Amino acid sequence: MGFRGFIVLVVLMGMRGGSTAAISLKDVSVHPIFVAASQKEDLTVEEGDGDVMATGELNPNHFPARRAAKVVQHYLNTRYGSPYRLFGLEEVLSATAEDVDDTGRRYHLQISAHEIISNRKQKCSAEVFFPRGEPTQPAEVKASCEELLQNTTAQEEALYQRYKGNHSLLSAQYIPDSQGNIEPDMMPFWHLSIAASSFIMLNESTENTLYNMAQVAQITQLETESDELKFDSLMLLHDMVSQEILHWKLLFTWSPAGGVKVQQMKQIPKPHH
Amino acid sequence: MESKDISYFTMVDDLQAVLDEEQKEMELSACAQKPLNTESFNYSRYHTLSEIYSFQDMLAAENPNLVTNLVIGQSYKGRPLNVLKFSTGGTNRRAIWIDTGIHAREWITPASGIWFAKKIVTDYGRDPILTDILNSMDIFLEIVINPDGYEYTHSTNRLWRKNRKLNPRTNCVGVDLNRNWDSGFGTRGASSNPCSETYHGPRAHSESEVKSIMDFVKTHGNIKAFISIHSYSQLLMYPYGYTRNPAKDQAELDRLARKAVTDLGSLYGTHYRYGSIISTIYQSSGGSIDWAYDQGIKYSYTFELRDTGRHGFLLPSSQIVPTSEETWLALRTIMDHTLKDPY
């Protein structure tokens, strides 16, 4: 038992239907083959028409590469996030970007990802494609990371069994609290909430956003006949670029075997005051 | 008044509610253990506005030869805007300006501001670098630029950002105080929509919280460094935010930023990125350090403190002291450079 190597080639297609672009699967061992036209960033800003974002080799410390890399974090958390496993974006090591005709822009990234709970860092290669056009389609991500996933099965099973009994359904609000503190019992559910919110953040991310989860406003466990634990929640997400706090209702399930699955997600208007 | 065609504008929607809020806060503070002095003050906890006001008073009272608690204006709701002046004498010496708490939800920033204030009085006479700085220069520290917003994050909405200005003809409250300065005011990088988190306000420095600093800095006339502290993202940035034109001192500002973040990282390994605002984080107009730089204050910097998104605005209180300690090293590096490279 235990996890095999974490070398995975996956493509996440948009949740709102098929993509309009033909994306060819790339061999994960091939490094970015796109040669920058020049070593300097092209940072032209056009008046009135929105930014023309950088192409070619990108400065890994500047925001275009950083925003694309954040999308990879969300992707990793949708795939592998759990009450005992969560990824953070550590650093962008290198990045390039290219326009794909008129269909969108693709980023090639080398990043350092941080598995927060075991405190292990590892390198990942990733591609992020931001499609153009209306209605906005979600980004498409491929990623592969160096190391083995830590085995979290025992802890996940224990948590699952504890809450599967349905005697006392979990209900909590404001995690973390105003002082930034989280009760030890709630930690796994905070991690789980971030993993579940990552589905929203992945779906909503563009080159003009940078999402993090700000706070779990409310999480309530629901009774269910099926194997998974089921939760209704209100998640508060922060977009760094607009500085807005977005309110999302999220209905999701989790089990050690099935991972996180989103059943419903819906943005609700924020109160103005 | 409407029937007489007299146009009007409600200043305070519900005065009773404001008074009730104040009463509630006063009662809460009365119940909590009040520290008797800045030695027994708990630096590892986030504090209420009234606790911060008390801290400022206590610090000045305990250090009459070094600290003065100035009032530079009033907030929208009439709260005092305090600035701590650290000075060993002289008249209108070259000075350093540091501010925290411009955005209400960025609690780690006033918490660090409190810690810096205590650090300054503790280290004067002990740390040679700080002692040299204070022997020739003054330090001005405004811990809560936005007291109305900060109070609101305690009483009602922990994630509030702006001030609490009532905007005409809309239910949407507040102006983003870091879009309200006269630096590319109203251009790309701010919103003209009062419901937006980055609403720039009706005019440059329309907000008393901003105007009071602007007036203070201009009247003083001898400020040589201007450092504005925010959270989160772990960044140290220099002008500009409103334009891609590089600051004429960019090379020096960049070198100094690199040194400052290296010093910051030396304590706990915390990694900061650095660069101009517009390339590092986003285009933003009407920001304070762009204004300060265009006034001729060369060493204008903005920090985004811990973390990079895991806790975001809700940084655990256990991280207040480590964050303050490491940030102090960067601040001291900038102040030291300001001292040694006069202009």
XYZ file of C-alpha atoms in Angstrom:
616
model
C 0.000 0.000 0.000
C 1.031 3.540 0.086
C 1.264 6.008 -2.662
C 3.327 5.527 -5.741
C 5.407 8.228 -7.320
C 3.728 11.509 -7.712
C 4.597 11.739 -11.394
C 1.238 12.233 -12.962
C 0.216 13.678 -16.272
C -3.282 15.005 -16.018
C -5.424 17.402 -17.902
C -8.240 19.191 -16.180
C -10.865 20.262 -18.641
C -13.228 23.115 -17.947
C -16.153 22.343 -15.702
C -18.547 24.304 -17.835
C -18.293 22.115 -20.867
C -15.750 21.176 -23.468
C -12.991 23.521 -24.350
C -12.975 25.263 -27.626
C -9.267 24.753 -28.183
C -7.437 21.620 -29.160
C -4.763 21.085 -26.546
C -2.172 18.507 -27.397
C -0.924 16.343 -24.570
C 2.709 16.939 -23.929
C 5.231 14.481 -22.637
C 5.903 15.573 -19.090
C 9.641 15.131 -19.471
C 9.884 17.762 -22.170
C 10.892 21.106 -20.771
C 9.479 24.262 -22.261
C 10.565 24.324 -25.856
C 9.506 27.834 -26.598
C 12.458 30.057 -27.052
C 11.904 33.606 -25.980
C 12.268 36.112 -28.773
C 14.302 38.234 -26.423
C 15.464 37.852 -22.878
C 13.602 40.955 -21.817
C 9.986 40.947 -20.811
C 7.578 42.493 -23.210
C 5.393 44.545 -20.939
C 3.431 46.757 -23.269
C 0.266 48.135 -21.786
C -2.337 49.166 -24.271
C -4.573 52.087 -23.546
C -8.171 51.277 -22.936
C -8.055 47.711 -24.125
C -6.751 45.979 -21.046
C -3.213 44.876 -20.420
C -1.294 43.039 -23.040
C 0.332 40.550 -20.753
C 3.904 39.480 -20.960
C 5.035 36.783 -23.383
C 8.304 34.958 -23.778
C 10.465 34.432 -20.774
C 8.848 35.874 -17.677
C 10.367 37.314 -14.545
C 9.406 34.693 -11.949
C 9.075 37.373 -9.286
C 6.545 39.432 -11.170
C 2.819 39.001 -11.018
C 1.993 37.336 -14.353
C 4.023 34.230 -13.532
C 2.856 34.312 -9.949
C -0.828 34.387 -10.870
C -0.448 31.468 -13.249
C 1.459 29.528 -10.592
C -1.302 30.127 -8.071
C -3.694 28.351 -10.422
C -1.409 25.323 -10.237
C -1.718 25.413 -6.443
C -5.508 25.355 -6.728
C -5.300 22.500 -9.190
C -3.058 20.438 -6.906
C -5.464 20.979 -4.013
C -8.485 19.888 -6.025
C -6.675 16.680 -6.929
C -4.774 15.894 -3.750
C -6.124 18.162 -1.035
C -7.594 16.506 2.030
C -8.006 17.139 5.745
C -4.345 16.157 6.071
C -2.815 17.340 2.842
C -2.675 20.826 1.387
C -0.377 22.616 -1.027
C 0.877 26.158 -0.987
C 2.770 28.003 -3.670
C 6.295 28.591 -2.477
C 8.198 30.079 -5.371
C 8.118 30.382 -9.113
C 11.479 29.100 -10.308
C 11.016 29.883 -13.979
C 8.204 30.746 -16.352
C 7.476 31.391 -19.993
C 4.260 32.323 -21.734
C 3.071 32.187 -25.306
C -0.066 33.113 -27.166
C -1.812 30.180 -28.787
C -3.182 31.834 -31.927
C -6.276 33.683 -30.776
C -7.482 30.923 -28.515
C -5.658 31.918 -25.371
C -2.325 32.043 -23.596
C -0.305 29.179 -22.234
C 2.179 29.397 -19.383
C 4.969 26.930 -18.726
C 6.096 26.962 -15.143
C 8.638 25.436 -12.850
C 7.453 25.995 -9.328
C 8.307 25.014 -5.816
C 5.216 23.698 -4.045
C 4.968 23.364 -0.312
C 2.952 20.560 1.232
C 1.961 22.474 4.284
C 1.072 19.779 6.801
C 4.160 17.639 6.387
C 6.183 20.786 5.676
C 7.820 19.348 2.602
C 8.784 21.326 -0.452
C 9.104 19.950 -3.911
C 9.503 21.041 -7.483
C 6.687 20.782 -9.981
C 6.463 21.387 -13.708
C 3.181 22.731 -14.916
C 1.319 24.192 -17.833
C -1.587 26.560 -17.434
C -3.748 27.518 -20.382
C -6.071 30.528 -20.043
C -8.670 30.395 -22.816
C -9.895 33.566 -24.504
C -13.381 34.466 -25.499
C -16.863 34.714 -24.057
C -18.219 33.170 -22.000
C -14.999 32.804 -20.019
C -13.863 29.231 -19.839
C -11.874 28.006 -16.852
C -8.138 27.565 -17.045
C -6.713 24.184 -18.001
C -3.835 22.809 -15.968
C -1.310 20.025 -16.253
C 1.182 19.396 -13.502
C 3.732 16.905 -12.383
C 5.693 16.989 -9.180
C 8.882 15.285 -8.086
C 8.097 13.554 -4.878
C 5.883 10.905 -3.409
C 2.713 12.012 -1.719
C 2.870 11.531 2.007
C 0.706 8.711 3.231
C -2.195 10.229 5.131
C -4.564 7.269 4.994
C -4.600 6.399 8.686
C -5.425 9.904 9.812
C -8.050 10.336 7.129
C -9.720 7.047 8.045
C -9.785 7.986 11.706
C -11.377 11.346 10.967
C -13.844 9.783 8.566
C -14.930 7.122 11.042
C -15.329 9.675 13.778
C -17.705 11.823 11.783
C -19.423 9.104 9.809
C -21.381 8.000 12.828
C -23.757 10.932 12.358
C -24.437 11.174 16.072
C -23.104 14.667 16.289
C -22.944 16.507 13.011
C -20.215 19.061 12.694
C -21.247 22.680 12.671
C -18.854 25.584 12.954
C -18.352 29.151 11.872
C -15.542 31.621 11.309
C -12.534 29.443 10.793
C -9.994 30.894 11.425
C -11.443 33.280 14.005
C -10.633 36.989 14.055
C -7.391 36.386 15.923
C -6.350 33.882 13.252
C -6.728 30.956 15.613
C -8.223 27.555 14.839
C -9.196 24.953 17.407
C -7.174 21.753 16.955
C -10.365 19.746 16.284
C -11.270 22.104 13.471
C -7.893 22.059 11.714
C -8.700 19.110 9.450
C -11.930 20.823 8.423
C -10.125 24.024 7.673
C -7.773 22.104 5.399
C -10.715 20.287 3.848
C -12.482 23.600 3.261
C -9.462 25.030 1.494
C -9.301 21.928 -0.689
C -12.981 22.212 -1.527
C -12.730 25.958 -2.163
C -9.903 25.233 -4.557
C -12.489 23.924 -6.991
C -14.092 27.356 -7.007
C -10.782 29.171 -7.171
C -9.551 26.975 -10.002
C -12.771 27.531 -11.906
C -12.741 31.280 -11.431
C -9.048 32.003 -11.975
C -7.873 34.119 -14.875
C -4.721 36.078 -15.649
C -6.365 38.944 -13.765
C -7.085 37.223 -10.477
C -5.160 35.790 -7.541
C -7.363 33.811 -5.164
C -6.855 32.659 -1.611
C -9.404 31.441 0.869
C -9.984 34.167 3.445
C -12.247 32.431 5.933
C -14.780 29.662 6.334
C -17.849 31.636 7.331
C -19.928 28.556 7.978
C -19.563 24.798 7.635
C -22.302 22.338 8.483
C -22.211 18.597 8.144
C -25.334 17.153 6.563
C -26.848 13.758 7.125
C -26.384 11.449 4.202
C -27.014 7.803 3.349
C -24.024 7.567 1.059
C -20.462 6.708 2.069
C -19.052 10.186 1.937
C -19.229 12.883 4.553
C -21.302 15.757 3.228
C -20.990 19.447 4.007
C -22.836 22.636 3.288
C -20.708 25.732 3.602
C -20.225 29.432 3.052
C -16.690 30.217 1.947
C -15.176 33.690 1.834
C -12.576 33.978 -0.901
C -10.166 36.862 -1.383
C -9.074 38.045 -4.823
C -5.830 39.960 -4.389
C -6.148 41.797 -7.696
C -9.576 43.352 -7.137
C -9.243 43.098 -3.337
C -12.807 41.823 -3.233
C -14.150 39.247 -0.829
C -16.306 36.794 -2.746
C -19.024 34.815 -0.967
C -19.609 31.289 -2.222
C -22.062 28.646 -1.103
C -20.409 25.283 -1.522
C -21.943 21.838 -1.144
C -19.324 19.109 -1.147
C -18.498 15.612 -0.057
C -15.345 13.911 1.146
C -14.141 10.436 1.947
C -10.661 8.956 2.186
C -11.320 6.823 -0.869
C -13.150 9.402 -2.979
C -11.384 12.604 -2.055
C -13.197 15.926 -2.308
C -16.143 16.219 -4.678
C -18.131 19.368 -5.256
C -21.877 18.968 -5.719
C -22.921 22.581 -5.979
C -21.189 25.895 -5.947
C -22.851 29.258 -6.191
C -21.644 32.775 -5.689
C -23.883 34.950 -3.526
C -23.861 38.745 -3.381
C -21.827 40.297 -0.595
C -23.537 42.664 1.809
C -22.445 46.238 1.066
C -21.882 47.230 4.623
C -36.073 69.304 3.353
C -36.875 67.429 0.183
C -40.161 69.267 -0.176
C -38.318 72.554 -0.102
C -35.886 71.312 -2.750
C -33.024 71.601 -0.325
C -30.483 68.970 -1.182
C -29.003 67.236 1.799
C -26.638 64.508 2.677
C -26.860 62.327 5.731
C -23.638 62.486 7.689
C -24.414 59.793 10.189
C -27.162 57.335 9.331
C -28.008 56.348 12.814
C -26.309 58.249 15.552
C -27.831 56.005 18.189
C -26.166 52.990 16.547
C -22.794 54.747 16.623
C -23.241 55.553 20.288
C -24.358 52.008 21.043
C -21.264 50.648 19.304
C -19.015 52.907 21.323
C -20.741 51.932 24.538
C -20.343 48.245 23.716
C -16.667 48.701 23.026
C -16.097 50.631 26.210
C -17.813 47.940 28.222
C -15.758 45.201 26.578
C -12.541 47.033 27.336
C -13.580 47.640 30.908
C -14.142 43.918 31.392
C -10.758 42.907 29.941
C -7.630 43.040 32.052
C -6.118 46.432 31.405
C -2.317 46.484 31.207
C -0.872 49.035 33.575
C 2.110 49.829 31.416
C 3.821 48.873 28.175
C 5.817 46.168 29.993
C 2.707 44.200 30.842
C 1.067 44.880 27.478
C 0.428 41.681 25.531
C 2.293 42.007 22.215
C 1.140 38.561 21.087
C -2.480 39.474 20.793
C -4.459 41.656 18.414
C -5.866 44.663 20.245
C -8.974 46.793 20.079
C -8.787 50.392 19.014
C -9.171 51.693 22.549
C -6.364 49.397 23.721
C -4.139 50.845 21.031
C -5.012 54.395 22.058
C -4.148 53.461 25.658
C -0.868 51.933 24.551
C 0.117 55.122 22.758
C -0.684 57.234 25.796
C 1.199 54.895 28.124
C 4.266 54.769 25.886
C 4.456 58.559 25.713
C 3.916 58.885 29.458
C 6.634 56.336 30.219
C 9.152 57.926 27.847
C 8.621 61.664 28.071
C 12.092 62.462 26.764
C 11.713 60.373 23.659
C 8.057 59.959 22.720
C 5.284 62.434 22.019
C 1.755 61.414 21.050
C 0.602 63.867 18.400
C -2.877 64.316 16.960
C -2.713 65.172 13.271
C -6.420 65.168 12.479
C -9.714 63.336 12.852
C -11.196 60.382 11.080
C -14.492 60.551 9.208
C -16.311 59.662 12.407
C -14.300 62.069 14.493
C -11.782 59.712 16.036
C -8.318 61.120 16.739
C -5.558 60.329 14.257
C -2.484 59.803 16.423
C 1.134 59.842 15.386
C 3.914 58.876 17.776
C 6.958 61.089 17.410
C 10.277 59.617 18.509
C 12.869 62.346 18.914
C 16.013 62.975 20.897
C 15.893 66.673 20.271
C 16.748 69.190 17.600
C 14.331 71.218 15.561
C 12.560 69.721 12.601
C 15.239 67.115 12.039
C 15.357 64.944 8.967
C 12.725 62.313 9.665
C 11.369 58.903 8.808
C 7.659 58.258 8.406
C 6.199 54.797 9.067
C 2.524 53.924 8.913
C 0.411 50.857 9.580
C -3.320 50.143 9.643
C -4.380 51.989 6.477
C -6.502 48.992 5.459
C -8.724 47.879 8.295
C -8.507 44.090 7.918
C -4.704 44.004 7.817
C -4.483 43.475 11.565
C -0.874 42.277 11.551
C 0.181 45.793 10.534
C -0.985 47.818 13.565
C 0.055 44.878 15.727
C 3.555 45.228 14.294
C 3.342 48.998 14.626
C 2.770 48.617 18.363
C 5.741 46.275 18.583
C 7.962 48.691 16.604
C 7.006 51.519 18.945
C 8.062 49.502 21.954
C 11.187 48.299 20.160
C 12.304 51.841 19.456
C 12.107 52.954 23.083
C 13.721 49.715 24.265
C 16.597 49.769 21.810
C 17.518 53.431 21.953
C 20.787 53.455 23.824
C 21.213 49.699 23.351
C 21.281 49.065 19.624
C 24.054 51.159 18.026
C 22.314 51.314 14.653
C 19.023 52.586 16.026
C 20.791 54.886 18.464
C 22.737 56.538 15.633
C 19.539 56.953 13.673
C 17.675 58.602 16.531
C 20.588 60.803 17.481
C 20.288 62.568 14.130
C 16.795 61.885 12.860
C 13.237 61.690 14.127
C 10.820 58.815 13.557
C 7.087 59.347 13.074
C 4.863 56.305 13.457
C 1.131 56.316 12.759
C -0.172 52.991 14.021
C -3.827 53.224 12.946
C -4.407 55.409 9.900
C -7.959 54.103 9.613
C -9.475 53.879 13.114
C -13.104 53.798 11.926
C -12.387 50.871 9.625
C -10.347 49.103 12.276
C -13.147 49.425 14.825
C -15.555 48.053 12.232
C -13.444 44.937 11.782
C -13.838 44.282 15.484
C -17.533 45.035 15.827
C -19.027 43.891 12.525
C -16.975 42.665 9.581
C -13.490 41.262 10.092
C -12.735 41.564 6.367
C -13.559 45.260 5.913
C -10.853 47.221 4.052
C -11.854 50.806 3.448
C -12.720 53.699 5.758
C -16.318 54.191 6.888
C -17.221 57.222 4.862
C -20.876 57.277 3.801
C -20.967 57.787 0.042
C -23.778 59.902 -1.379
C -26.659 58.255 -3.241
C -25.598 54.694 -2.497
C -25.686 52.115 0.274
C -22.067 51.304 -0.358
C -19.779 52.610 2.351
C -16.133 53.514 2.331
C -13.202 54.794 0.326
C -9.973 52.877 -0.215
C -7.490 55.091 1.577
C -4.624 53.777 -0.521
C -6.242 54.912 -3.761
C -7.098 58.382 -2.497
C -3.681 60.058 -2.761
C -2.752 62.557 -5.432
C -0.592 60.232 -7.512
C -2.209 59.258 -10.778
C -5.489 59.737 -8.912
C -8.434 58.144 -10.685
C -6.366 56.508 -13.417
C -6.127 52.771 -14.049
C -5.553 50.839 -10.872
C -8.453 52.180 -8.825
C -12.211 52.052 -9.107
C -14.713 54.859 -9.537
C -17.448 52.637 -8.132
C -18.183 53.324 -4.451
C -19.187 49.683 -4.004
C -15.715 48.525 -4.969
C -12.990 47.660 -2.480
C -10.625 49.923 -4.400
C -12.932 52.943 -4.715
C -10.698 55.985 -4.931
C -13.174 58.500 -3.527
C -14.579 61.651 -5.135
C -11.288 63.601 -5.255
C -7.646 63.189 -4.393
C -7.222 63.418 -0.592
C -10.973 63.834 -0.095
C -10.598 61.595 2.947
C -9.526 63.224 6.200
C -7.394 60.185 7.067
C -5.325 60.857 3.956
C -5.418 64.639 3.962
C -4.142 64.840 7.519
C -1.009 62.869 6.610
C -0.505 64.848 3.426
C -0.736 68.137 5.340
C 1.561 66.852 8.067
C 4.235 65.648 5.649
C 4.132 68.817 3.544
C 4.220 71.099 6.571
C 7.085 69.169 8.121
C 9.026 69.435 4.913
C 11.969 67.323 6.033
C 10.767 63.746 5.751
C 13.375 61.609 3.992
C 11.825 58.139 4.074
C 8.167 57.150 3.834
C 7.252 53.550 4.622
C 3.701 52.269 4.401
C 2.942 48.834 5.810
C 0.238 46.475 4.567
C -0.528 42.784 4.478
C -0.458 40.203 3.006
C 1.924 38.701 0.374
C 5.455 39.072 1.752
C 6.616 41.817 -0.561
C 8.781 44.909 -0.315
C 7.969 47.370 -3.065
C 8.999 50.805 -4.298
C 7.260 53.243 -6.680
C 5.503 53.289 -8.970
C 2.123 51.631 -8.845
C 0.296 53.998 -11.158
C 2.700 53.961 -14.089
C 5.201 51.657 -15.777
C 7.712 54.506 -15.992
C 10.549 53.486 -13.712
C 11.283 55.698 -10.732
C 14.423 57.681 -11.472
C 16.067 56.171 -8.382
C 14.964 52.667 -9.249
C 18.438 51.136 -9.264
C 19.229 52.384 -5.760
C 15.763 51.553 -4.428
C 16.069 48.058 -5.860
C 19.504 47.471 -4.306
C 18.303 48.708 -0.935
C 15.185 46.553 -1.169
C 17.315 43.490 -1.846
C 19.446 44.227 1.195
C 16.366 44.852 3.355
C 14.670 41.575 2.427
C 17.898 39.673 2.907
C 18.122 41.083 6.415
C 14.456 40.293 7.013
C 14.941 36.698 5.864
C 18.005 36.206 8.047
C 15.903 35.782 11.169
C 13.346 33.069 10.360
C 13.998 32.326 6.702
C 10.886 34.209 5.581
C 11.043 34.795 1.849
C 10.073 38.174 0.439
C 9.905 39.236 -3.193
C 10.710 42.816 -4.113
C 10.345 45.234 -6.995
C 8.183 48.088 -8.177
C 4.512 47.927 -7.227
C 3.283 47.752 -10.792
C 5.428 44.819 -11.797
C 5.345 42.898 -8.547
C 1.688 42.926 -7.583
C -0.559 45.006 -9.863
C -1.192 48.448 -11.260
C -2.607 50.692 -8.564
C -3.172 54.429 -8.662
C -3.574 57.031 -5.933
C -1.239 55.177 -3.589
C 0.613 56.751 -0.688
C 4.195 55.891 -1.548
C 3.842 57.065 -5.154
C 2.638 60.361 -3.750
C 5.480 60.530 -1.246
C 8.061 59.745 -3.913
C 6.702 62.406 -6.233
C 6.978 64.853 -3.328
C 10.702 64.197 -3.385
C 10.886 61.596 -0.625
C 13.339 59.230 -2.224
C 13.164 56.268 0.159
C 9.511 55.447 -0.308
C 8.613 51.829 0.273
C 5.613 49.681 0.933
C 5.645 46.338 2.721
C 3.152 43.518 2.409
C 3.722 41.414 5.532
C 3.043 37.705 6.230
C 1.763 35.426 4.912
C 1.317 34.467 1.254
C -2.299 33.359 1.424
C -2.618 30.402 3.744
C -4.028 32.576 6.539
C -4.014 35.849 4.615
C -5.607 38.597 6.656
C -6.335 36.208 9.529
C -2.724 35.676 10.516
C -2.536 33.802 13.828
C -1.674 36.055 16.747
C 1.231 33.736 17.545
C 2.931 35.160 14.450
C 2.719 38.791 15.538
C 6.037 38.875 17.347
C 8.076 36.875 14.775
C 6.610 38.975 11.966
C 7.440 42.193 13.798
C 10.961 41.027 14.645
C 11.881 40.157 11.089
C 10.193 43.221 9.576
C 12.030 45.438 12.021
C 15.349 44.291 10.545
C 14.247 45.464 7.097
C 12.935 48.745 8.461
C 16.152 49.370 10.308
C 18.162 48.715 7.142
C 16.109 51.279 5.242
C 16.363 53.826 8.043
C 20.095 53.256 8.345
C 20.557 53.844 4.636
C 18.470 57.001 4.883
C 20.764 58.202 7.646
C 23.986 57.392 5.838
C 22.970 58.474 2.336
C 21.458 61.862 2.944
C 19.988 63.809 0.107
